[in-house]
PDB file of N, CA and C in Angstrom:
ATOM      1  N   UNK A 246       0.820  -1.210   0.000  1.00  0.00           N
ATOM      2  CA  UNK A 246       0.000   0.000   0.000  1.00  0.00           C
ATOM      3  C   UNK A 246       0.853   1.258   0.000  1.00  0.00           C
ATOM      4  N   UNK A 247       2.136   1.242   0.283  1.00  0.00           N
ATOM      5  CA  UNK A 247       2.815   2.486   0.381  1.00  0.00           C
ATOM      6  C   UNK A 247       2.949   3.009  -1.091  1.00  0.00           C
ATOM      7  N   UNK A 248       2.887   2.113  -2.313  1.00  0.00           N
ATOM      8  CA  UNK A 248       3.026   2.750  -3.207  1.00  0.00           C
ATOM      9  C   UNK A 248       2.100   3.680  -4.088  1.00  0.00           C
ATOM     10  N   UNK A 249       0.863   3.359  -3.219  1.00  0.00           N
ATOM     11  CA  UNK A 249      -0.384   3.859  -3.779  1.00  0.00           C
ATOM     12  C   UNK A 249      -1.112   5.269  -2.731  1.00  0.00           C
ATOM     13  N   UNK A 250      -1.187   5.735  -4.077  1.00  0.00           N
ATOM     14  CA  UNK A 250      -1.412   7.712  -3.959  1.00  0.00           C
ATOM     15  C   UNK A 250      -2.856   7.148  -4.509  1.00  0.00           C
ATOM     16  N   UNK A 251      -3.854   8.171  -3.484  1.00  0.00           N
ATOM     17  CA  UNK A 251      -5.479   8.398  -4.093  1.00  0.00           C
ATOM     18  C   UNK A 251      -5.276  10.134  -3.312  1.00  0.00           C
ATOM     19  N   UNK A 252      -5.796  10.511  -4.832  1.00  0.00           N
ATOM     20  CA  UNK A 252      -5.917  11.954  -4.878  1.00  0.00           C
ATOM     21  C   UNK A 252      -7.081  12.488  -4.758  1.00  0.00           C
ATOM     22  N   UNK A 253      -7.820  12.975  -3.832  1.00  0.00           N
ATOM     23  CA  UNK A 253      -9.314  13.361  -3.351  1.00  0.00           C
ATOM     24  C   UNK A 253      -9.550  15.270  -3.453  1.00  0.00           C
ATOM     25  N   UNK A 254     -10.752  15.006  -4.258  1.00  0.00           N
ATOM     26  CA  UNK A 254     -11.345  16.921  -4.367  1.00  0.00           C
ATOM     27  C   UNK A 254     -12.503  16.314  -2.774  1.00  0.00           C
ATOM     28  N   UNK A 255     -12.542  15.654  -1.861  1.00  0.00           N
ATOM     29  CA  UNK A 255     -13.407  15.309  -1.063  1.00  0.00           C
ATOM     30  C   UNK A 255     -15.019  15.324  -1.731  1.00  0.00           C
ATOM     31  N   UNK A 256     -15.434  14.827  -2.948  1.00  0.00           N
ATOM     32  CA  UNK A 256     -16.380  14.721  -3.624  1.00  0.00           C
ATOM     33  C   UNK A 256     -16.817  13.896  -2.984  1.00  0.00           C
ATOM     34  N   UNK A 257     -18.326  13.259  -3.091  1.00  0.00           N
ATOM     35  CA  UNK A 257     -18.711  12.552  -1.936  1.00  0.00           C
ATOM     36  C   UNK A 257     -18.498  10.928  -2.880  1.00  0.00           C
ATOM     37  N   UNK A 258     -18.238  10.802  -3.817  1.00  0.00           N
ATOM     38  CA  UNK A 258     -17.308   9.364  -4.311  1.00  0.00           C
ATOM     39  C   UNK A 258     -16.278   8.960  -4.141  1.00  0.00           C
ATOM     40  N   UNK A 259     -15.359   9.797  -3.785  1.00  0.00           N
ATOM     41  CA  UNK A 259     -13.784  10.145  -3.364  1.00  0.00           C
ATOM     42  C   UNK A 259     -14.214   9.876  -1.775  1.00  0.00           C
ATOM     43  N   UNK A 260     -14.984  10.460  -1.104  1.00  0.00           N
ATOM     44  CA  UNK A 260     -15.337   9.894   0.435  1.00  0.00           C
ATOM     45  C   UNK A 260     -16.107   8.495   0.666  1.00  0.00           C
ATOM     46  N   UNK A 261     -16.618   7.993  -0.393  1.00  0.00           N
ATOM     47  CA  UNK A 261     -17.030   6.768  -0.345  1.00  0.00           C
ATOM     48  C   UNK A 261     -16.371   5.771  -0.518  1.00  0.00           C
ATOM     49  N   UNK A 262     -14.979   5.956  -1.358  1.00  0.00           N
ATOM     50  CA  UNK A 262     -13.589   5.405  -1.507  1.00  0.00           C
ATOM     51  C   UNK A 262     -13.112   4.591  -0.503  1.00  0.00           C
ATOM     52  N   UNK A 263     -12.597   6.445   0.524  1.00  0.00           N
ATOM     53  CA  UNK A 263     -11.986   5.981   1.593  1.00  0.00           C
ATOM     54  C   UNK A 263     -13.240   5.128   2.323  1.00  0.00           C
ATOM     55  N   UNK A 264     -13.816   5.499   3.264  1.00  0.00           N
ATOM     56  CA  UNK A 264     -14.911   4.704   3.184  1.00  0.00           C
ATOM     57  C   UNK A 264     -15.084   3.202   3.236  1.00  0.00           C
ATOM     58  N   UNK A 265     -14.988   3.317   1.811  1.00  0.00           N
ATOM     59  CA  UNK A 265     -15.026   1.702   1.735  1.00  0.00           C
ATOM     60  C   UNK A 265     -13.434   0.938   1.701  1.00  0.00           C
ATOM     61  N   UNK A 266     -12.931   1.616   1.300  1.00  0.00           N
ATOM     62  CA  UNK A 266     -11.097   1.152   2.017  1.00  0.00           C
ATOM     63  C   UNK A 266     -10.702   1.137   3.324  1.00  0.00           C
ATOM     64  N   UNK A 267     -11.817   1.518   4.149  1.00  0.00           N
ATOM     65  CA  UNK A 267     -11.511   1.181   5.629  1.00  0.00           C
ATOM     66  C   UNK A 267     -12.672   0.136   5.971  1.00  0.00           C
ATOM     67  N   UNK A 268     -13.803   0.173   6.065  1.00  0.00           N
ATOM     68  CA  UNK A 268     -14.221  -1.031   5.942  1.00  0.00           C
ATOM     69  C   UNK A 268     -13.568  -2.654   5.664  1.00  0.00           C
ATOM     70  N   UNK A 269     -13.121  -2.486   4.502  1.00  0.00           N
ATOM     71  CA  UNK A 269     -12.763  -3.989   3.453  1.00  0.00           C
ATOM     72  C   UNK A 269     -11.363  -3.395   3.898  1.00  0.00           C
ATOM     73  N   UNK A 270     -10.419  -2.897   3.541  1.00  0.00           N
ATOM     74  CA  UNK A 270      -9.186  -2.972   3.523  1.00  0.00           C
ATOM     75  C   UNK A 270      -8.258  -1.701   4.466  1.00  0.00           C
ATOM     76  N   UNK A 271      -8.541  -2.103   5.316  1.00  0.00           N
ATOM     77  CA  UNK A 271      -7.689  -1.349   6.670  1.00  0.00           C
ATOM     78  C   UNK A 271      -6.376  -0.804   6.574  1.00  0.00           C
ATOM     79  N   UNK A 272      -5.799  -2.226   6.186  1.00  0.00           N
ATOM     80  CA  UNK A 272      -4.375  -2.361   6.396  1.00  0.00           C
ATOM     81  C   UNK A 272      -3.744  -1.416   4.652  1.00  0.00           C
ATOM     82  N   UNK A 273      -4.879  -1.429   3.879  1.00  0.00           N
ATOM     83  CA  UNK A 273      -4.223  -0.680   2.705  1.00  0.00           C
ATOM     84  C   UNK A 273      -4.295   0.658   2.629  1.00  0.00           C
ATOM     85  N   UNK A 274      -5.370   1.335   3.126  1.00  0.00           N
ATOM     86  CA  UNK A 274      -5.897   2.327   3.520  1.00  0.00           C
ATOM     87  C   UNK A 274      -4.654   3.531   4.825  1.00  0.00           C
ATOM     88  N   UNK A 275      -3.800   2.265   5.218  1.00  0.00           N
ATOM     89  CA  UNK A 275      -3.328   2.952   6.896  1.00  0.00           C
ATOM     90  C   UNK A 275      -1.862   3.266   5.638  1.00  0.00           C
ATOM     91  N   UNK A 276      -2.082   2.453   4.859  1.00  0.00           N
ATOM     92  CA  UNK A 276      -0.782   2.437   4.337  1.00  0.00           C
ATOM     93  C   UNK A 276      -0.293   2.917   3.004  1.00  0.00           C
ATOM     94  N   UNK A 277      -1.510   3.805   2.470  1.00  0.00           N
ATOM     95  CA  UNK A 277      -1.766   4.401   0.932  1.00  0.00           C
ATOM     96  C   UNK A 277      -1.408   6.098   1.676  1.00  0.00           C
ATOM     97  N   UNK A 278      -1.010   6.697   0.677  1.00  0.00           N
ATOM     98  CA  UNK A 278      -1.249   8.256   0.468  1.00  0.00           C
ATOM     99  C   UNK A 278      -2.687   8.832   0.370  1.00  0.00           C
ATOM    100  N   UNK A 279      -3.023   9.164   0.976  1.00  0.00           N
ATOM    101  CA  UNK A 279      -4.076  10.146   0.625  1.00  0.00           C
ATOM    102  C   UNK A 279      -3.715  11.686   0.213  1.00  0.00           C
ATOM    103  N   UNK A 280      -3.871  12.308  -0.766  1.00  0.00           N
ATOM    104  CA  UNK A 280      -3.304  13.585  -1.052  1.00  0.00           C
ATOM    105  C   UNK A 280      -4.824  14.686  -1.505  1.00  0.00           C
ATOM    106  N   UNK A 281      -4.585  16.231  -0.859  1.00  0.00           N
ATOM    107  CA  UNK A 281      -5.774  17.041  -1.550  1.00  0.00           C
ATOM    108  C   UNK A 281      -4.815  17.846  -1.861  1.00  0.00           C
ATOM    109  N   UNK A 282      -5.440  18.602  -2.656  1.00  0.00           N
ATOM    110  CA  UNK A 282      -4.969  19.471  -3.464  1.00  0.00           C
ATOM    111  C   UNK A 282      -5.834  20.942  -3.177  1.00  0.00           C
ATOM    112  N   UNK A 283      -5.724  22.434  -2.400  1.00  0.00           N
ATOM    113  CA  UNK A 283      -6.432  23.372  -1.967  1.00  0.00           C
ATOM    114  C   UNK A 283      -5.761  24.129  -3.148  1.00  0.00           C
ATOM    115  N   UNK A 284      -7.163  24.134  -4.494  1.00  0.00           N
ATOM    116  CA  UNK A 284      -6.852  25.132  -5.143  1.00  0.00           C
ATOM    117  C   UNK A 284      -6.859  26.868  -4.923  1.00  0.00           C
ATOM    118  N   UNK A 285      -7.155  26.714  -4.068  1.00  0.00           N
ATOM    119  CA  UNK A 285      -7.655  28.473  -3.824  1.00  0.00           C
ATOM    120  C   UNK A 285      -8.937  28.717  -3.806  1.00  0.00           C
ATOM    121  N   UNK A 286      -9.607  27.797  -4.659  1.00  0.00           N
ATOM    122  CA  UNK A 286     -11.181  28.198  -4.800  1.00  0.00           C
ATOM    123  C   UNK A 286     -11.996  27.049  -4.839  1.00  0.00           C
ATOM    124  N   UNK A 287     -11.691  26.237  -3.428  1.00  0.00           N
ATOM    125  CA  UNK A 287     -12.704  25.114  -2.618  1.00  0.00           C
ATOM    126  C   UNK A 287     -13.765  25.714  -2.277  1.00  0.00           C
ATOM    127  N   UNK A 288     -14.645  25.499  -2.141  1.00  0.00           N
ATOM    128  CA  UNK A 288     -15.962  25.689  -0.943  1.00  0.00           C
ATOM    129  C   UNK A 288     -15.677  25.731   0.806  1.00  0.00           C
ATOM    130  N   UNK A 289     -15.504  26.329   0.992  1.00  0.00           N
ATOM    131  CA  UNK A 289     -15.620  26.470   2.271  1.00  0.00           C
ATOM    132  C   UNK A 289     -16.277  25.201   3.527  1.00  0.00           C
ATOM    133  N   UNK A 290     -17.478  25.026   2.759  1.00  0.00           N
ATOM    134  CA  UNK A 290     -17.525  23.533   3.081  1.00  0.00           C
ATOM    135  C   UNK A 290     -17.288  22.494   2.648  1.00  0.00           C
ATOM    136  N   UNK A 291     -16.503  22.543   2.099  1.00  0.00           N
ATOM    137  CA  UNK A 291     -14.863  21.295   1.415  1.00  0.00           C
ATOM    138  C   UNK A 291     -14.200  21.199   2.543  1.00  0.00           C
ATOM    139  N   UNK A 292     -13.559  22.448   2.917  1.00  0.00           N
ATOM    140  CA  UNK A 292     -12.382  21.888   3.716  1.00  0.00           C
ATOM    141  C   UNK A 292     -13.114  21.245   5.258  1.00  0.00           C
ATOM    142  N   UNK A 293     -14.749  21.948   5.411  1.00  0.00           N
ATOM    143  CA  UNK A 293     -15.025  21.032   6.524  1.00  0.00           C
ATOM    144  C   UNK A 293     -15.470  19.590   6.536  1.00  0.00           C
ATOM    145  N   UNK A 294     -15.981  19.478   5.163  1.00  0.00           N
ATOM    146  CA  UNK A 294     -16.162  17.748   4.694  1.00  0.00           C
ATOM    147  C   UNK A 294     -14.647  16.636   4.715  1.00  0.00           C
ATOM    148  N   UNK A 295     -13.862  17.249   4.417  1.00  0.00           N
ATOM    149  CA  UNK A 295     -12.524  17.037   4.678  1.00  0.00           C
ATOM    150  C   UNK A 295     -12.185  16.563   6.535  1.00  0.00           C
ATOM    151  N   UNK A 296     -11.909  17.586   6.886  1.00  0.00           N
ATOM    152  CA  UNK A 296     -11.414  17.189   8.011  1.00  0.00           C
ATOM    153  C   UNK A 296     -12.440  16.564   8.848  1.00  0.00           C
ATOM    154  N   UNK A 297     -13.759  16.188   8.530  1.00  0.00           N
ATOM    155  CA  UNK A 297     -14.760  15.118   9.266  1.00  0.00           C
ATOM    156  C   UNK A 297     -14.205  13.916   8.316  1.00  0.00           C
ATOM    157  N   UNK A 298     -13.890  13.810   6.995  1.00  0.00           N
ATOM    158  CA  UNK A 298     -13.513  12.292   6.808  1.00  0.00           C
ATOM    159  C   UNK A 298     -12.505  11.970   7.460  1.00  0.00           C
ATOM    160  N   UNK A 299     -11.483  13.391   7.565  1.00  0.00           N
ATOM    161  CA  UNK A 299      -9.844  12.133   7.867  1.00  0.00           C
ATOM    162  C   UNK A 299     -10.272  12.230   9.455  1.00  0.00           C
ATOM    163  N   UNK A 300     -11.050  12.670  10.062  1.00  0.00           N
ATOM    164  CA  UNK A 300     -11.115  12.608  11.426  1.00  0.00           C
ATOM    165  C   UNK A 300     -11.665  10.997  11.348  1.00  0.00           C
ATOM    166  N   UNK A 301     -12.903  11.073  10.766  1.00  0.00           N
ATOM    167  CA  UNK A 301     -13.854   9.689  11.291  1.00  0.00           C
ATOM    168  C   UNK A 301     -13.245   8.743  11.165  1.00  0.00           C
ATOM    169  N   UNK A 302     -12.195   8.476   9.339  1.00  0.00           N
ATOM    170  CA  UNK A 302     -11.435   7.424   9.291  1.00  0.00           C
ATOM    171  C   UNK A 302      -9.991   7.543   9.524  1.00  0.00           C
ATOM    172  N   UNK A 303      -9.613   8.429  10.417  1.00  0.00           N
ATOM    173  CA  UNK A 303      -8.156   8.367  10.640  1.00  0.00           C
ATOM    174  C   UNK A 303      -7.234   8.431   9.869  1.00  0.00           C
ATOM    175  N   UNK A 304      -7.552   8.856   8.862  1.00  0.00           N
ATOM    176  CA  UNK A 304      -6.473   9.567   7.524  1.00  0.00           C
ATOM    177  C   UNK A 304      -6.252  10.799   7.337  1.00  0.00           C
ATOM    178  N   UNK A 305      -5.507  11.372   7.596  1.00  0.00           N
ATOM    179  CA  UNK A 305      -4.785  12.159   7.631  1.00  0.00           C
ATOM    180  C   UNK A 305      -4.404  12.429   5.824  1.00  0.00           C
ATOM    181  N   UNK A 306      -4.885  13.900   5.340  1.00  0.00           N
ATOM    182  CA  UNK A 306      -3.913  14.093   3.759  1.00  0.00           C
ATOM    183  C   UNK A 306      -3.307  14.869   3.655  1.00  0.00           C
ATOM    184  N   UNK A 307      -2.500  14.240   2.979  1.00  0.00           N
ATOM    185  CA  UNK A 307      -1.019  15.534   2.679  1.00  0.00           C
ATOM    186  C   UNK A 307      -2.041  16.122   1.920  1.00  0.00           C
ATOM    187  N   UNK A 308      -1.861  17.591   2.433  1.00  0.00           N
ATOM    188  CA  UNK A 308      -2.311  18.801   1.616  1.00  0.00           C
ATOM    189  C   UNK A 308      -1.202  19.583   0.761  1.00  0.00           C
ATOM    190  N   UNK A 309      -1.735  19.887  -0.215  1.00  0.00           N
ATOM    191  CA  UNK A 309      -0.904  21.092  -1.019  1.00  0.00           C
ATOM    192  C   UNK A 309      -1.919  21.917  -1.356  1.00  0.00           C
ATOM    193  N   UNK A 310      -0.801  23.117  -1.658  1.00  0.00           N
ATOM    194  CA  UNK A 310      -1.694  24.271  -2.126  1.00  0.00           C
ATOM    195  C   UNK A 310      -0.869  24.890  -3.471  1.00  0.00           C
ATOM    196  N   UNK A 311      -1.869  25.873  -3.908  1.00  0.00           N
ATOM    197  CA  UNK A 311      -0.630  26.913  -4.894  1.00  0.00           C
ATOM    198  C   UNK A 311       0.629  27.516  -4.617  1.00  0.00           C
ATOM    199  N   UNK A 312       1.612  26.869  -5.091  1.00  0.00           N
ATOM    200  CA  UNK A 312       2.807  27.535  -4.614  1.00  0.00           C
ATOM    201  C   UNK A 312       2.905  29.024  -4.789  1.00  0.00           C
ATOM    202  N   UNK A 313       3.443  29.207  -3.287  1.00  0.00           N
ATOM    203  CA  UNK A 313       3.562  30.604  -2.897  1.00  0.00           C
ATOM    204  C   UNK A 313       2.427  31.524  -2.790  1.00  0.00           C
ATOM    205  N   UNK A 314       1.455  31.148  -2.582  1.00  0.00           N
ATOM    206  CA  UNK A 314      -0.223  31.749  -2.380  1.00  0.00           C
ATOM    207  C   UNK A 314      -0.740  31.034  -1.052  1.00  0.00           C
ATOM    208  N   UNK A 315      -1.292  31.987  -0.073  1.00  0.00           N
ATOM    209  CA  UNK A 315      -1.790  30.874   1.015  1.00  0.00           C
ATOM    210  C   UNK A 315      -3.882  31.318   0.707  1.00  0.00           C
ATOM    211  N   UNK A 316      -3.938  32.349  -0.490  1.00  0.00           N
ATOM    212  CA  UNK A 316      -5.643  32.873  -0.245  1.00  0.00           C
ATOM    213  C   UNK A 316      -5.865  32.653  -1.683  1.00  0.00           C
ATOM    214  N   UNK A 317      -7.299  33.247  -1.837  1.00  0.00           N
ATOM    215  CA  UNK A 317      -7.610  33.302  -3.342  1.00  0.00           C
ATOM    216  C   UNK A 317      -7.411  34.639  -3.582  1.00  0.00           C
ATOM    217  N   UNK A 318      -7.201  36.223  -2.699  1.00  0.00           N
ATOM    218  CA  UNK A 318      -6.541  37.367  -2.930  1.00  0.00           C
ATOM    219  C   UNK A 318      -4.457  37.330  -3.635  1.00  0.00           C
ATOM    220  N   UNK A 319      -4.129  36.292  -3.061  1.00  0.00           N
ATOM    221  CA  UNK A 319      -3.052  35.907  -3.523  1.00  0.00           C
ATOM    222  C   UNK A 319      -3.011  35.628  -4.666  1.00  0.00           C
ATOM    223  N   UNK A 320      -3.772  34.516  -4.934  1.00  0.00           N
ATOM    224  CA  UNK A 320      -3.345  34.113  -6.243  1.00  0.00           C
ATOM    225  C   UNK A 320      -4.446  34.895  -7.381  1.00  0.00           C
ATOM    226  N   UNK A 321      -5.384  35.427  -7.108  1.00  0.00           N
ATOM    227  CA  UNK A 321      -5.458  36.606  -8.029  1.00  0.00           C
ATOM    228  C   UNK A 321      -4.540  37.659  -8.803  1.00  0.00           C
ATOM    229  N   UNK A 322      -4.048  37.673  -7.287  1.00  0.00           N
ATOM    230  CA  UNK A 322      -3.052  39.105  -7.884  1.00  0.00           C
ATOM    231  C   UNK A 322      -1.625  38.321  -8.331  1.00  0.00           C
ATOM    232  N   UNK A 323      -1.154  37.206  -8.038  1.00  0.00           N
ATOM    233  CA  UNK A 323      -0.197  36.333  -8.967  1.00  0.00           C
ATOM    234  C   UNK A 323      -0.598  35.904 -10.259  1.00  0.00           C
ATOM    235  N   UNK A 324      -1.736  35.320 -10.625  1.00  0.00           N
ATOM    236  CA  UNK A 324      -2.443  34.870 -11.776  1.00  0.00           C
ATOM    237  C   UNK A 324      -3.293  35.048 -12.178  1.00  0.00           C
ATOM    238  N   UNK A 325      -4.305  36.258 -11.789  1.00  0.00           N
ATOM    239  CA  UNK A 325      -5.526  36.899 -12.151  1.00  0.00           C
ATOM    240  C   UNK A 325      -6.302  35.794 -11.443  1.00  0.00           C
ATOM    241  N   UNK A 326      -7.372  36.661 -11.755  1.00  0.00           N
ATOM    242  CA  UNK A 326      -8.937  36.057 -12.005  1.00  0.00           C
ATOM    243  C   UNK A 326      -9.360  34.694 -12.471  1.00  0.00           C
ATOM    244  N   UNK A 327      -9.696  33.820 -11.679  1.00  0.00           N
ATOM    245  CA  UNK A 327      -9.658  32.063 -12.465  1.00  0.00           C
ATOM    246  C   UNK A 327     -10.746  32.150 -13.556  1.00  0.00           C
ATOM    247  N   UNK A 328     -11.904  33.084 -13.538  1.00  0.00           N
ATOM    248  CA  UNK A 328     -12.613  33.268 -14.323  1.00  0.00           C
ATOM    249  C   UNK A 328     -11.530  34.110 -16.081  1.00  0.00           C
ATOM    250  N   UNK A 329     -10.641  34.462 -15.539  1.00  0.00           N
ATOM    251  CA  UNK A 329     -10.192  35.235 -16.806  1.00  0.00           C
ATOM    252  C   UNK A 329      -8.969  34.599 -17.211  1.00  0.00           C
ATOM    253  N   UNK A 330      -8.364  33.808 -16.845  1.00  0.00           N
ATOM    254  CA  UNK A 330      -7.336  33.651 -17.072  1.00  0.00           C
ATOM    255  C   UNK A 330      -7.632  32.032 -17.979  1.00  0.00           C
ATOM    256  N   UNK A 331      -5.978  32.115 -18.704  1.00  0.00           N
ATOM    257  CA  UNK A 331      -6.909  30.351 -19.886  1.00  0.00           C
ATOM    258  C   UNK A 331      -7.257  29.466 -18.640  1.00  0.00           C
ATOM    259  N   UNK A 332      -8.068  28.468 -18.920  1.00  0.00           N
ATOM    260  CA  UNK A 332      -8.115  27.530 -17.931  1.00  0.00           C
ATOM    261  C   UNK A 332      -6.608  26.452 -17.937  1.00  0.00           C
ATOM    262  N   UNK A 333      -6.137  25.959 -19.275  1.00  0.00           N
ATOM    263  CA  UNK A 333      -4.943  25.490 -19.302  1.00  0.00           C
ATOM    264  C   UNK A 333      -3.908  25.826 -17.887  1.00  0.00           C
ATOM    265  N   UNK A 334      -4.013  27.572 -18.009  1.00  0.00           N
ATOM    266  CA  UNK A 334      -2.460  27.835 -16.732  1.00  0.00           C
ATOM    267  C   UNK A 334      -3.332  28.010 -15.518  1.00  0.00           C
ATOM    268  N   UNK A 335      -4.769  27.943 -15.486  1.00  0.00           N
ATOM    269  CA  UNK A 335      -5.209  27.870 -13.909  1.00  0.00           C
ATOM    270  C   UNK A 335      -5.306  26.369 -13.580  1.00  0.00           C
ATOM    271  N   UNK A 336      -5.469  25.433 -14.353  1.00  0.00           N
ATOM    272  CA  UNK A 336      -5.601  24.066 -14.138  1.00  0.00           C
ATOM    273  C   UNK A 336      -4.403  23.748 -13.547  1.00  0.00           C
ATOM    274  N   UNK A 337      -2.586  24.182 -14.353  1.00  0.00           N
ATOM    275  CA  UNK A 337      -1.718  23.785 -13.961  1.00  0.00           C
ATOM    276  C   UNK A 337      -0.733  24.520 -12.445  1.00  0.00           C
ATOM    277  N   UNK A 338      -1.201  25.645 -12.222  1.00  0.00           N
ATOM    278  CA  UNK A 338      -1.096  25.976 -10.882  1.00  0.00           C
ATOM    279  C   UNK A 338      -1.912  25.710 -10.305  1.00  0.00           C
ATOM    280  N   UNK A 339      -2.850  25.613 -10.375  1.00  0.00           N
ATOM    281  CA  UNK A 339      -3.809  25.184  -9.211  1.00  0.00           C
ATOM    282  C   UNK A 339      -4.007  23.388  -8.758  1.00  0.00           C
ATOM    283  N   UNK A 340      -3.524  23.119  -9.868  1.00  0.00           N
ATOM    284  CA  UNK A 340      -3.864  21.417  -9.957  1.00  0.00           C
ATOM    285  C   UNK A 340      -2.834  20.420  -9.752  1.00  0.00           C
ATOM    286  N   UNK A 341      -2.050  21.045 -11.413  1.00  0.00           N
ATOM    287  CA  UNK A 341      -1.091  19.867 -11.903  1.00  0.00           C
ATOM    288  C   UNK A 341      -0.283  19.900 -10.645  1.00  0.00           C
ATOM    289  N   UNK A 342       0.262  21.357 -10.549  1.00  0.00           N
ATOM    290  CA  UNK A 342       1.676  21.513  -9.833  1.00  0.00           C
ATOM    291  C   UNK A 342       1.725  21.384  -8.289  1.00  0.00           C
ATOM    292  N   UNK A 343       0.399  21.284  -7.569  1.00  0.00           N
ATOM    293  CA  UNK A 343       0.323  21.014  -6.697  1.00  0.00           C
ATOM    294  C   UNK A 343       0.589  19.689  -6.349  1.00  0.00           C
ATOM    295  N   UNK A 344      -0.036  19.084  -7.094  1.00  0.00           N
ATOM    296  CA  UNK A 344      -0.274  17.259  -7.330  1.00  0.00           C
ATOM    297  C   UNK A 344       1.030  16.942  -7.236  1.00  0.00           C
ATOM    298  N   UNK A 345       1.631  17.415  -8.285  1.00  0.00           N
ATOM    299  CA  UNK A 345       3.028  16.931  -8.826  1.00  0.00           C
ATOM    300  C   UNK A 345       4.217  16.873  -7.192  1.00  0.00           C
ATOM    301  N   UNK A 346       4.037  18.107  -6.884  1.00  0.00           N
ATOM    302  CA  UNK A 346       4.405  18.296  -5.501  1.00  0.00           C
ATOM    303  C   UNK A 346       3.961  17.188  -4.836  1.00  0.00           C
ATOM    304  N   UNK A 347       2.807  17.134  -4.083  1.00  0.00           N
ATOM    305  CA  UNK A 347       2.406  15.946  -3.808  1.00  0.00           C
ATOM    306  C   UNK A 347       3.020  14.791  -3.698  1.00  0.00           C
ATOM    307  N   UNK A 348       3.579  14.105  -5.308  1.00  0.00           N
ATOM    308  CA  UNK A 348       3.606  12.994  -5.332  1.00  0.00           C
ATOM    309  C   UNK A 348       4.967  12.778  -5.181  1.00  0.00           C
ATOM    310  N   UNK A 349       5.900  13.964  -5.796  1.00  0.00           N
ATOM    311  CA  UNK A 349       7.561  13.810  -4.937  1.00  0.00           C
ATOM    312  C   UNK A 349       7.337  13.491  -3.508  1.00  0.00           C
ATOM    313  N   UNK A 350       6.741  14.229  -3.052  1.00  0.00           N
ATOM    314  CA  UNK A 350       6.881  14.155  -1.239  1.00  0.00           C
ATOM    315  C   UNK A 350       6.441  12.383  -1.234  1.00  0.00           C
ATOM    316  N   UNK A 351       5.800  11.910  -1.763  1.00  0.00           N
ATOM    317  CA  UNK A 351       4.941  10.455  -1.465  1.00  0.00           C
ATOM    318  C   UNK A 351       6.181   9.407  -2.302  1.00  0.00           C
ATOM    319  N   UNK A 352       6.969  10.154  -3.035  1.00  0.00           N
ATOM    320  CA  UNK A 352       8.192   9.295  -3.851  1.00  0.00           C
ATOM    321  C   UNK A 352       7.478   8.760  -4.670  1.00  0.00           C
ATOM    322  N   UNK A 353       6.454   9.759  -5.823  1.00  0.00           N
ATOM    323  CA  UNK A 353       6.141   8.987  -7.241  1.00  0.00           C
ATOM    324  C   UNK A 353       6.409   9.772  -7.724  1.00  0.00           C
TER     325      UNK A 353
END
């Protein structure tokens, strides 16, 4: 299980996942990556659906965010407006490069 990364927007299929990987498979679950990715522009009640899953099932996720932005005033004024800007370079700061981060830290 250490080699396996599941990457969660905490969608409620992505929580049914874990979920059901603790149920049926404990021992893979204690021993997988869980990774989110805080684009800047979650829901507010994301990040609290979040920390009730890794609370209930004891998973803990490496979080990333946009490098060098901790708000969505930040990364406005680094990369505009997500509404204005291509989606291509908001997908890849907000997404890819977070992920990518991510998965060095997890050694993929």
């Amino acid at each position: 299980a250490k080699r396996v990364v599941f990457a969660t927007a905490w969608l409620a299929t992505d929580n049914v996942f874990v979920a059901l990987m603790h149920e049926h498979f404990p021992k893979i679950l204690s021993g997988m990556h869980l990774v989110a990715v805080d684009t800047m522009h979650l829901f507010d009640t994301t990040h609290v659906v979040a920390k009730q899953v890794e609370a209930k099932y004891g998973k803990a996720a490496l979080w990333k965010a946009v490098a060098d932005v901790s708000t969505r005033a930040e990364f406005n004024a680094k990369y505009g407006d997500c509404e204005e800007i291509d989606t291509a370079d908001f997908d890849f700061a907000s997404k890819v490069e977070p992920l990518q981060r991510a998965l060095a830290e997890c050694n993929k």
